[in-house]
Structures are given as C-alpha cells and as structure tokens.
Amino acid sequence: MIEIKSFVLLPGYETNTYLVYEQDSKKAILIDPAAPGKSVQDFIDDKGLDLLYILNTHGHSDHIGGNGYFKRLYPDAKLLIHSQDKAMLVDSKANLSAYYGSSEVFSPKEDGVLSDEQKIEFGTSVIKVLHTPGHTLGGVCFLIGKHLFSGDTLFDMSVGRTDLPGGSHAKLMNSIKSKLMNLPDDLLVYPGHGNSTTLGVQKKRNPFLQGLS
C-alpha cells in the first residue's frame, strides 16, 4: 500500500509536489519537484526511504525546478519525463522560466523518457503512464492503483490552460475523454495545483468535463 505526502515548495505558483512511498519496502518516487525543498529531504531521510525515480508530469519550470536539487541529493534516482517535453528540461525559453519568475530554470537531462501506457515498478507498486497532451505536447498523468496524479491536465473543477506553447484545448479535451473518463469514479485525483478530489466528482461537477462521457 502506498503513502502520499504532498508539499508546496514554490510560493506564488502553489505547485503540488508529491512524494509517494511504500511503508514496508521504503521505496519511493517524487513527482514534480517544483523547487529545492529541505522539508522533502528531511522527510525522505527521516523515513529512511529509497528514492528510485523523479517523475515530471510535464516540462514547465514550476514542475521541474527542484530536479537538480534532488538529483544531487539522490543521484541514483532516475529522472523521467515524456519524450516530447524533454527539451524543456534544459531550455529556459521552452520551460517558460525565461519569461516568468525571478530566475531561469535549468534541470539535469533526463535519464530516460516516458511513453504512453508504459508501466514502471517501484516496490510492489506499479506506475502506469498516461500520455495526456493538451497543456503541453508531452504532458502525462501517473496512475498508481486508485490514485491518479494528473499534473496540469485535470484540476478540481477546472483543467490545464492551453494558451501556452504546445497547448491545445481540443487535444486536452480529447486526452481527458479518451484516457481519464473511462477510469473508475472512486479514483483519487492529485492535481498539479489545488485541492485533491475524486474522478467521480469531476465527472459530475467539473464544467469542462460535461458532455465528454
């Protein structure tokens, strides 16, 4: 069984960084480290966790800003991002930090790329990658059992913006319809920003999802 600890590391952006781990095996993954965060480091070390992966749902700077910090602390953790967003790791214009924020963001290069329907094991758990373009070309969600880490694809009562480079409202709606709407209603959704929710609530009440089923 997995445990989930959330952190908000980047004031102003309110990006959710998620540490997902197994209490028994002590294996862990880190999703979207928004910025350096000693609180995350302390939690990992206090629990004696073995960080296997650093996973990015997409390449915007507010989701990758802590990649370098955690790679230096845990060099054996593999940094993974979808192939269509990997250039954003090392290009401050592509990841938008050249235009927003107080400093440019550069991440280490990826250790591997993610692909649709890919399955990644950690401990006794399995991460399923769902490619959900629309917010960016390489946006993904991570499905772990009854937990969906939706990045900037789906929020509580909203969806990701599509007016940035690589964005497409039509693609985002198609991603949600084809990849998420057929998942169980009791799925717990952990978005890139804002409150956690359930997929059933979003199907019923999120105005962007009406008519998609």
Tab-separated table of N, CA, C and O in Angstrom, residues 2 17 21 28 30 33 41 49-50 83 92 102-103 106 123 132 150 159 161 163 181 191 198 208 210 213:
chain	number	residue	atom	x	y	z
A	2	ILE	N	0.507	2.229	-0.810
A	2	ILE	CA	1.316	3.431	-0.892
A	2	ILE	C	0.847	4.494	0.102
A	2	ILE	O	-0.315	4.520	0.506
A	17	THR	N	3.914	19.167	-5.075
A	17	THR	CA	4.961	18.160	-5.227
A	17	THR	C	4.557	16.964	-4.380
A	17	THR	O	4.223	17.121	-3.205
A	21	TYR	N	5.333	6.732	-1.498
A	21	TYR	CA	6.245	5.706	-0.981
A	21	TYR	C	5.474	4.536	-0.385
A	21	TYR	O	4.285	4.633	-0.082
A	28	ALA	N	10.432	4.738	-2.943
A	28	ALA	CA	9.708	5.989	-3.101
A	28	ALA	C	9.935	6.591	-4.480
A	28	ALA	O	10.933	6.301	-5.157
A	30	LEU	N	9.295	10.644	-6.475
A	30	LEU	CA	8.993	12.056	-6.273
A	30	LEU	C	8.406	12.602	-7.566
A	30	LEU	O	9.032	12.493	-8.624
A	33	PRO	N	8.963	17.851	-8.546
A	33	PRO	CA	9.619	18.701	-7.555
A	33	PRO	C	9.716	20.134	-8.084
A	33	PRO	O	10.519	20.429	-8.963
A	41	GLN	N	13.531	16.597	1.670
A	41	GLN	CA	14.752	15.861	2.010
A	41	GLN	C	14.675	15.299	3.420
A	41	GLN	O	14.988	14.116	3.650
A	49	LEU	N	13.769	6.407	3.346
A	49	LEU	CA	13.233	5.997	2.051
A	49	LEU	C	14.325	5.890	0.996
A	49	LEU	O	15.330	6.606	1.032
A	50	ASP	N	14.092	5.014	0.055
A	50	ASP	CA	14.984	4.808	-1.091
A	50	ASP	C	14.304	5.423	-2.308
A	50	ASP	O	13.363	4.848	-2.861
A	83	SER	N	9.030	12.072	-23.808
A	83	SER	CA	9.986	12.435	-24.859
A	83	SER	C	9.679	13.789	-25.496
A	83	SER	O	10.593	14.526	-25.877
A	92	SER	N	15.431	27.253	-21.035
A	92	SER	CA	14.634	28.129	-20.186
A	92	SER	C	13.519	28.843	-20.937
A	92	SER	O	12.527	29.254	-20.329
A	102	SER	N	11.634	34.777	-11.185
A	102	SER	CA	12.781	35.636	-10.901
A	102	SER	C	14.092	35.119	-11.479
A	102	SER	O	15.080	35.856	-11.539
A	103	SER	N	14.124	33.877	-11.905
A	103	SER	CA	15.367	33.318	-12.447
A	103	SER	C	15.066	32.202	-13.437
A	103	SER	O	13.997	31.593	-13.394
A	106	PHE	N	17.014	25.538	-15.083
A	106	PHE	CA	17.658	24.510	-15.891
A	106	PHE	C	17.718	23.227	-15.065
A	106	PHE	O	18.180	23.236	-13.927
A	123	GLY	N	8.948	-0.956	-5.661
A	123	GLY	CA	8.486	-1.832	-4.591
A	123	GLY	C	7.493	-2.835	-5.158
A	123	GLY	O	7.749	-3.490	-6.171
A	132	THR	N	-1.196	12.507	-21.903
A	132	THR	CA	-2.389	13.361	-21.990
A	132	THR	C	-2.005	14.739	-22.519
A	132	THR	O	-2.032	15.741	-21.792
A	150	SER	N	-2.459	13.917	-11.720
A	150	SER	CA	-2.927	14.433	-13.014
A	150	SER	C	-2.150	15.623	-13.538
A	150	SER	O	-2.482	16.153	-14.613
A	159	VAL	N	-9.430	22.594	-15.708
A	159	VAL	CA	-8.441	21.841	-16.476
A	159	VAL	C	-7.251	22.754	-16.720
A	159	VAL	O	-7.299	23.960	-16.453
A	161	ARG	N	-4.430	25.090	-18.490
A	161	ARG	CA	-4.507	26.133	-19.515
A	161	ARG	C	-3.889	25.624	-20.809
A	161	ARG	O	-2.976	24.783	-20.802
A	163	ASP	N	-3.168	27.960	-23.543
A	163	ASP	CA	-2.757	29.118	-24.343
A	163	ASP	C	-1.249	29.323	-24.367
A	163	ASP	O	-0.764	30.332	-24.872
A	181	MET	N	-11.803	9.605	-18.631
A	181	MET	CA	-13.241	9.476	-18.377
A	181	MET	C	-13.697	8.036	-18.180
A	181	MET	O	-14.743	7.787	-17.577
A	191	PRO	N	-3.957	16.704	-8.279
A	191	PRO	CA	-3.570	17.581	-9.389
A	191	PRO	C	-2.272	18.346	-9.131
A	191	PRO	O	-1.765	18.398	-8.004
A	198	THR	N	-11.962	13.512	-6.303
A	198	THR	CA	-12.181	12.197	-6.890
A	198	THR	C	-12.613	12.378	-8.331
A	198	THR	O	-13.184	13.409	-8.708
A	208	PHE	N	-15.888	21.640	-17.370
A	208	PHE	CA	-15.143	21.310	-18.578
A	208	PHE	C	-15.356	19.864	-19.019
A	208	PHE	O	-15.074	19.498	-20.162
A	210	GLN	N	-18.291	18.160	-18.738
A	210	GLN	CA	-19.662	17.834	-19.083
A	210	GLN	C	-19.779	17.544	-20.577
A	210	GLN	O	-19.278	18.287	-21.413
A	213	SER	N	-18.397	12.217	-21.612
A	213	SER	CA	-18.535	10.776	-21.412
A	213	SER	C	-19.282	10.142	-22.594
A	213	SER	O	-20.000	10.811	-23.330
